[in-house]
Coordinates of C-alpha atoms in Angstrom, one line a residue:
X1 CA -3.0 17.6 -8.7
X2 CA -3.1 13.8 -8.4
X3 CA -6.7 13.7 -7.4
X4 CA -7.7 16.2 -10.1
X5 CA -5.8 14.2 -12.8
X6 CA -7.6 11.1 -11.7
X7 CA -11.0 12.7 -12.4
X8 CA -10.1 13.3 -16.0
X9 CA -11.7 10.9 -18.6
X10 CA -9.8 7.6 -18.8
X11 CA -7.6 7.1 -21.7
X12 CA -7.5 3.9 -23.8
X13 CA -6.3 0.9 -21.7
X14 CA -2.7 1.1 -22.7
X15 CA -1.9 -1.3 -19.8
X16 CA -3.6 -4.1 -21.7
X17 CA -0.4 -5.7 -23.0
X18 CA -0.6 -8.3 -25.8
X19 CA 2.6 -10.2 -25.3
X20 CA 3.3 -13.9 -24.6
X21 CA 2.5 -14.6 -20.9
X22 CA 5.8 -14.8 -18.9
X23 CA 6.5 -17.6 -16.5
X24 CA 5.4 -16.6 -13.0
X25 CA 6.3 -17.4 -9.4
X26 CA 3.8 -16.1 -6.8
X27 CA 5.4 -15.6 -3.4
X28 CA 3.1 -15.4 -0.3
X29 CA 4.7 -14.5 3.0
X30 CA 2.6 -15.9 5.8
X31 CA 2.9 -15.7 9.6
X32 CA 0.1 -17.5 11.4
X33 CA -2.5 -17.0 8.6
X34 CA -4.4 -20.3 9.0
X35 CA -7.7 -18.4 9.3
X36 CA -7.6 -16.9 5.9
X37 CA -4.8 -18.2 3.7
X38 CA -7.1 -20.9 2.2
X39 CA -9.5 -18.2 0.8
X40 CA -6.5 -16.3 -0.6
X41 CA -5.1 -19.4 -2.4
X42 CA -8.5 -20.2 -3.9
X43 CA -8.5 -16.8 -5.7
X44 CA -5.0 -17.3 -7.0
X45 CA -4.9 -20.9 -8.2
X46 CA -7.4 -20.6 -11.1
X47 CA -5.2 -17.8 -12.5
X48 CA -2.1 -19.9 -12.7
X49 CA -0.9 -22.1 -15.6
X50 CA 1.3 -25.2 -15.6
X51 CA 4.4 -23.0 -16.1
X52 CA 3.7 -21.0 -12.9
X53 CA 4.6 -21.7 -9.3
X54 CA 2.8 -20.9 -6.1
X55 CA 5.2 -20.6 -3.1
X56 CA 4.1 -19.9 0.5
X57 CA 6.8 -18.9 3.0
X58 CA 5.4 -20.1 6.4
X59 CA 7.4 -17.6 8.5
X60 CA 7.8 -18.5 12.2
X61 CA 4.3 -20.1 12.2
X62 CA 2.9 -22.0 15.2
X63 CA -0.5 -22.7 13.6
X64 CA -1.8 -24.7 10.6
X65 CA -0.7 -22.3 7.9
X66 CA 1.8 -24.6 6.3
X67 CA -0.6 -27.6 6.4
X68 CA -3.4 -25.7 4.8
X69 CA -1.2 -24.3 2.1
X70 CA 0.1 -27.8 1.2
X71 CA -3.5 -29.1 0.8
X72 CA -3.9 -26.5 -2.0
X73 CA -0.8 -27.8 -3.8
X74 CA 1.4 -24.8 -2.9
X75 CA 5.1 -25.3 -2.3
X76 CA 5.6 -24.4 1.3
X77 CA 8.9 -23.1 2.8
X78 CA 9.1 -23.4 6.6
X79 CA 11.2 -20.6 7.9
X80 CA 12.3 -20.4 11.5
X81 CA 14.3 -17.4 12.7
X82 CA 13.2 -15.8 16.0
X83 CA 15.7 -12.9 15.6
X84 CA 15.0 -11.8 12.0
X85 CA 11.2 -11.5 11.8
X86 CA 9.0 -9.7 9.3
X87 CA 7.7 -9.7 5.8
X88 CA 11.0 -8.5 4.2
X89 CA 13.0 -11.4 5.6
X90 CA 10.4 -13.9 4.5
X91 CA 10.3 -12.6 0.9
X92 CA 14.1 -12.7 0.7
X93 CA 14.0 -16.3 1.9
X94 CA 11.5 -17.1 -0.9
X95 CA 13.7 -15.4 -3.6
X96 CA 16.7 -17.3 -2.5
X97 CA 14.7 -20.5 -3.0
X98 CA 13.7 -19.8 -6.6
X99 CA 17.0 -18.3 -7.8
X100 CA 18.3 -21.6 -9.1
X101 CA 15.4 -21.8 -11.5
X102 CA 14.0 -18.3 -11.7
X103 CA 10.8 -17.3 -13.4
X104 CA 10.5 -14.3 -15.7
X105 CA 8.2 -12.5 -13.3
X106 CA 7.8 -12.6 -9.5
X107 CA 4.4 -11.6 -8.0
X108 CA 4.2 -10.8 -4.3
X109 CA 0.8 -11.3 -2.6
X110 CA -0.1 -11.1 1.1
X111 CA -1.8 -14.1 2.7
X112 CA -4.9 -12.2 3.8
X113 CA -6.3 -10.7 0.6
X114 CA -8.4 -11.5 -2.4
X115 CA -6.7 -11.5 -5.8
X116 CA -9.5 -10.7 -8.3
X117 CA -9.9 -12.5 -11.6
X118 CA -7.3 -11.6 -14.3
X119 CA -5.1 -9.7 -11.9
X120 CA -2.1 -12.2 -12.0
X121 CA -2.1 -12.2 -15.8
X122 CA -2.5 -8.4 -16.2
X123 CA 0.3 -7.4 -13.8
X124 CA 2.7 -10.2 -15.0
X125 CA 2.3 -9.2 -18.7
X126 CA 2.7 -5.5 -17.9
X127 CA 5.9 -6.1 -15.8
X128 CA 7.4 -8.2 -18.6
X129 CA 6.5 -5.7 -21.3
X130 CA 7.6 -2.6 -19.4
X131 CA 10.6 -4.2 -17.6
X132 CA 9.4 -2.3 -14.5
X133 CA 7.7 -3.1 -11.2
X134 CA 3.9 -3.1 -11.4
X135 CA 1.4 -2.3 -8.7
X136 CA -2.2 -3.4 -8.8
X137 CA -5.0 -1.5 -7.2
X138 CA -5.1 -2.5 -3.5
X139 CA -8.2 -1.6 -1.6
X140 CA -9.7 -2.4 1.8
X141 CA -13.3 -3.5 2.4
X142 CA -15.2 -2.9 5.6
X143 CA -15.6 -5.7 8.2
X144 CA -18.8 -7.6 8.8
X145 CA -20.1 -5.2 11.4
X146 CA -18.6 -1.8 10.3
X147 CA -18.4 1.3 12.4
X148 CA -18.5 4.8 10.8
X149 CA -14.7 5.1 11.0
X150 CA -14.4 1.9 9.0
X151 CA -16.2 3.6 6.1
X152 CA -13.9 6.6 6.3
X153 CA -10.8 4.3 6.5
X154 CA -11.9 2.5 3.4
X155 CA -12.4 5.9 1.7
X156 CA -8.9 7.0 2.8
X157 CA -7.5 3.8 1.3
X158 CA -9.3 4.5 -2.0
X159 CA -7.8 7.9 -2.1
X160 CA -4.3 6.7 -1.4
X161 CA -4.2 3.5 -3.3
X162 CA -6.5 4.1 -6.3
X163 CA -7.2 7.8 -6.8
X164 CA -3.7 9.2 -6.4
X165 CA -1.9 6.4 -8.3
X166 CA -4.5 6.8 -11.1
X167 CA -3.7 10.5 -11.3
X168 CA 0.0 9.8 -11.4
X169 CA -0.6 7.3 -14.2
X170 CA -2.7 9.9 -16.2
X171 CA 0.3 12.2 -15.8
X172 CA 2.6 9.4 -16.9
X173 CA 4.5 9.4 -13.6
X174 CA 5.4 6.4 -11.4
X175 CA 3.7 5.3 -8.2
X176 CA 4.6 3.9 -4.9
X177 CA 4.2 0.2 -4.0
X178 CA 1.4 -0.6 -1.6
X179 CA 2.4 -4.0 -0.2
X180 CA 0.5 -6.7 -2.1
X181 CA -0.5 -7.3 -5.8
X182 CA 3.0 -6.4 -7.0
X183 CA 4.8 -7.8 -10.0
X184 CA 8.6 -7.6 -10.7
X185 CA 10.7 -8.8 -13.6
X186 CA 13.2 -11.3 -12.2
X187 CA 16.2 -9.2 -13.4
X188 CA 15.0 -6.4 -11.0
X189 CA 13.7 -8.2 -7.9
X190 CA 16.7 -10.6 -7.6
X191 CA 18.9 -7.7 -6.6
X192 CA 16.3 -5.9 -4.4
X193 CA 17.2 -5.3 -0.7
X194 CA 14.3 -7.1 0.8
X195 CA 15.9 -8.6 3.9
X196 CA 15.0 -6.1 6.6
X197 CA 12.5 -5.6 9.4
X198 CA 11.2 -2.3 7.9
X199 CA 7.6 -1.8 9.0
X200 CA 6.7 -0.4 5.5
X201 CA 9.0 -2.5 3.5
X202 CA 6.9 -2.1 0.3
X203 CA 7.3 1.7 0.4
X204 CA 11.0 1.5 1.0
X205 CA 11.4 -1.0 -1.8
X206 CA 9.6 1.3 -4.2
X207 CA 12.0 4.1 -3.4
X208 CA 15.1 2.0 -3.6
X209 CA 14.1 0.6 -7.0
X210 CA 13.1 4.0 -8.3
X211 CA 16.5 5.5 -7.4
X212 CA 18.1 2.5 -9.1
X213 CA 16.2 3.3 -12.3
X214 CA 13.2 1.0 -11.9
X215 CA 10.2 3.1 -10.9
X216 CA 6.8 1.3 -10.4
X217 CA 3.9 1.4 -12.9
X218 CA 0.3 1.5 -11.8
X219 CA -2.1 -1.0 -13.2
X220 CA -5.6 0.2 -12.3
X221 CA -7.4 -2.6 -14.1
X222 CA -5.9 -5.2 -11.7
X223 CA -7.3 -5.5 -8.3
X224 CA -6.5 -6.9 -4.9
X225 CA -8.7 -6.4 -1.8
X226 CA -8.1 -6.9 1.9
X227 CA -10.4 -6.6 4.9
X228 CA -10.2 -4.0 7.7
X229 CA -9.8 -5.5 11.1
X230 CA -13.1 -6.0 13.1
X231 CA -11.4 -5.6 16.5
X232 CA -10.6 -2.1 17.7
X233 CA -7.2 -3.1 19.1
X234 CA -6.2 -4.8 15.8
X235 CA -7.4 -1.8 13.8
X236 CA -5.3 0.6 15.9
X237 CA -2.2 -1.6 15.7
X238 CA -2.5 -1.9 11.9
X239 CA -3.0 1.9 11.5
X240 CA -0.1 2.7 13.9
X241 CA 2.3 0.5 11.9
X242 CA 1.3 1.9 8.5
X243 CA 1.3 5.6 9.5
X244 CA 4.3 5.6 11.7
X245 CA 6.2 3.8 9.0
X246 CA 4.9 6.4 6.4
X247 CA 6.0 9.3 8.6
X248 CA 9.4 7.8 9.3
X249 CA 10.0 7.1 5.6
X250 CA 8.8 10.6 4.7
X251 CA 11.3 12.2 7.1
X252 CA 14.3 10.1 6.0
X253 CA 13.7 9.4 2.3
X254 CA 12.3 12.6 0.9
X255 CA 15.7 14.3 1.2
X256 CA 17.3 11.3 -0.4
X257 CA 14.9 11.4 -3.3
X258 CA 15.4 15.1 -3.9
X259 CA 19.2 14.6 -3.9
X260 CA 18.9 11.7 -6.3
X261 CA 16.5 13.6 -8.6
X262 CA 19.1 16.5 -8.9
X263 CA 22.1 14.2 -9.3
X264 CA 20.4 12.0 -11.9
X265 CA 18.4 14.9 -13.5
X266 CA 15.2 12.9 -13.2
X267 CA 11.8 14.5 -12.9
X268 CA 10.1 11.2 -12.0
X269 CA 12.1 11.1 -8.8
X270 CA 11.0 14.6 -7.9
X271 CA 7.4 13.5 -8.5
X272 CA 7.8 10.5 -6.2
X273 CA 9.4 12.8 -3.5
X274 CA 6.5 15.2 -3.7
X275 CA 4.0 12.3 -3.5
X276 CA 5.7 10.8 -0.5
X277 CA 5.9 14.3 1.1
X278 CA 2.1 14.4 1.4
X279 CA 1.4 13.1 4.9
X280 CA -1.5 10.7 5.7
X281 CA -4.8 12.3 4.9
X282 CA -5.9 12.7 8.5
X283 CA -2.7 14.3 9.5
X284 CA -2.8 16.6 6.5
X285 CA -6.3 17.9 7.6
X286 CA -5.1 18.3 11.2
X287 CA -2.1 20.4 10.1
X288 CA -4.3 22.5 7.8
X289 CA -6.9 23.1 10.6
X290 CA -4.2 24.0 13.2
X291 CA -2.6 26.5 10.7
X292 CA -5.9 28.0 9.7
X293 CA -6.9 28.6 13.4
X294 CA -3.5 30.2 14.1
X295 CA -3.8 32.6 11.1
X296 CA -7.3 33.5 11.9
X297 CA -6.3 34.2 15.5
X298 CA -3.3 36.3 14.6
X299 CA -5.3 38.1 11.9
X300 CA -8.1 39.0 14.3
X301 CA -5.6 40.3 16.9
X302 CA -3.9 42.5 14.3
X303 CA -0.6 40.6 14.6
X304 CA -0.5 39.7 10.9
X305 CA -2.3 40.3 7.6
X306 CA -5.3 38.2 6.5
X307 CA -3.3 36.9 3.5
X308 CA -2.1 33.7 5.2
X309 CA -5.7 32.9 6.3
X310 CA -6.9 33.5 2.7
X311 CA -4.2 31.2 1.3
X312 CA -5.0 28.5 3.8
X313 CA -8.7 28.8 3.1
X314 CA -8.0 28.3 -0.6
X315 CA -5.8 25.2 0.2
X316 CA -8.6 23.8 2.4
X317 CA -11.1 24.2 -0.4
X318 CA -8.7 22.3 -2.7
X319 CA -8.3 19.5 -0.1
X320 CA -12.0 19.0 0.4
X321 CA -12.8 19.3 -3.3
X322 CA -10.3 16.6 -4.0
X323 CA -11.7 14.3 -1.3
X324 CA -15.3 14.9 -2.5
X325 CA -14.4 14.4 -6.1
X326 CA -12.5 11.2 -5.3
X327 CA -15.6 9.9 -3.4
X328 CA -17.9 10.9 -6.2
X329 CA -16.0 9.1 -8.9
X330 CA -14.4 6.2 -7.1
X331 CA -16.3 5.5 -3.9
X332 CA -19.9 6.5 -4.3
X333 CA -21.0 3.1 -5.3
X334 CA -19.7 1.4 -2.1
X335 CA -19.6 4.3 0.4
X336 CA -22.8 6.4 1.1
X337 CA -22.6 10.2 1.4
X338 CA -22.9 9.8 5.1
X339 CA -19.4 8.5 5.1
X340 CA -18.1 12.0 4.7
X341 CA -20.0 13.1 7.8
X342 CA -17.9 10.7 9.9
X343 CA -14.6 12.2 8.8
X344 CA -14.2 14.6 11.8
X345 CA -14.7 11.6 14.2
X346 CA -12.2 9.5 12.3
X347 CA -9.6 12.3 12.6
X348 CA -10.2 12.6 16.3
X349 CA -9.6 8.8 16.6
X350 CA -6.2 9.3 14.9
X351 CA -4.9 12.1 17.2
X352 CA -3.4 9.7 19.8
X353 CA -1.7 7.8 17.0
X354 CA 0.2 10.9 15.9
X355 CA 1.1 11.9 19.5
X356 CA 2.5 8.4 19.9
X357 CA 4.7 9.0 16.9
X358 CA 6.2 12.1 18.7
X359 CA 6.8 10.2 21.9
X360 CA 7.6 6.6 21.0
X361 CA 7.3 5.8 17.2
X362 CA 6.8 2.2 16.2
X363 CA 9.9 0.9 14.5
X364 CA 9.4 -2.9 14.7
X365 CA 7.2 -5.0 12.5
X366 CA 4.1 -6.3 14.4
X367 CA 1.6 -8.6 12.8
X368 CA -2.0 -7.4 12.8
X369 CA -4.2 -9.9 14.6
X370 CA -6.8 -11.6 12.4
X371 CA -10.4 -12.4 13.4
X372 CA -11.3 -15.8 12.0
X373 CA -14.9 -14.7 11.7
X374 CA -13.7 -11.7 9.7
X375 CA -11.6 -13.6 7.2
X376 CA -11.6 -12.2 3.6
X377 CA -14.3 -13.4 1.3
X378 CA -13.9 -13.7 -2.5

């Protein structure tokens, strides 16, 4: 339903809000990001005014991150805490720093991404106008020497972070937060439970705020891009953290959302629960394929009717139609049709990741190693 709604003709840009620009503080948590933080700051600084602040939290760094950030004029907070590590703790530290003179809007940006022109202004104005968190489009670009699975990974990101949120926006429903390019009114973010080592802190934050009455709004016109890791080990580590975190959150938070939606009589919380209940795309296809094979086998042996197989065939058609439609409208310009042919190999690459979740799920935040030659480019 989300993908189909995203394929509908775009409405007028209601997210283009004409209100006075609020005062802004941009917080950038950074752990050993010397290789790429300069590029990130170059894309942010031209978008700031004299009223705005740029604050880098150098979190347990042992490289030149703080020095480089200061050369760009950013306020740098050196945080040292070997026990409490992770993005959530760093962001909480930054919020405590600005609470004596708070801005109207706080924007959170990762230290390894490109903030496209106009993004800061768009999400800040929308957050101030709506009084709600705002999520920009966050996509991943392929590395300098891409492999077929990198193209599929970029497509999966497009489906998750652009197509599905666009569909929810068309249906006037909230979205999840995706980790960077996020804007919050100060009145909301100051009470947010950020200080944790949650490996998908952005997703958990979105759910906590939604239940508290502050669901996130998607701003498709604003854009932030990152770069997929070049090295195989780094790519696997990154994917493991994201997908194990997603599955853990799915299992623990969907019941909480359903309970809250009934208690508060809110349809938007039900929509968020259903959106979160969709597993990562690769796992969804794996589960569908396994169920389809099982029903075909039981049907051919006369152990059951063919109805389950027919239903699953229809569901499979919907899944693949959604993926193809998403590619045709949102990914065709950057991802050739051959990308879709690599999907089966991408799914095979992910099988060990899901087995690892059953045996030893990742629960601690681990920074993805950067490749200096593969730093983001504006």
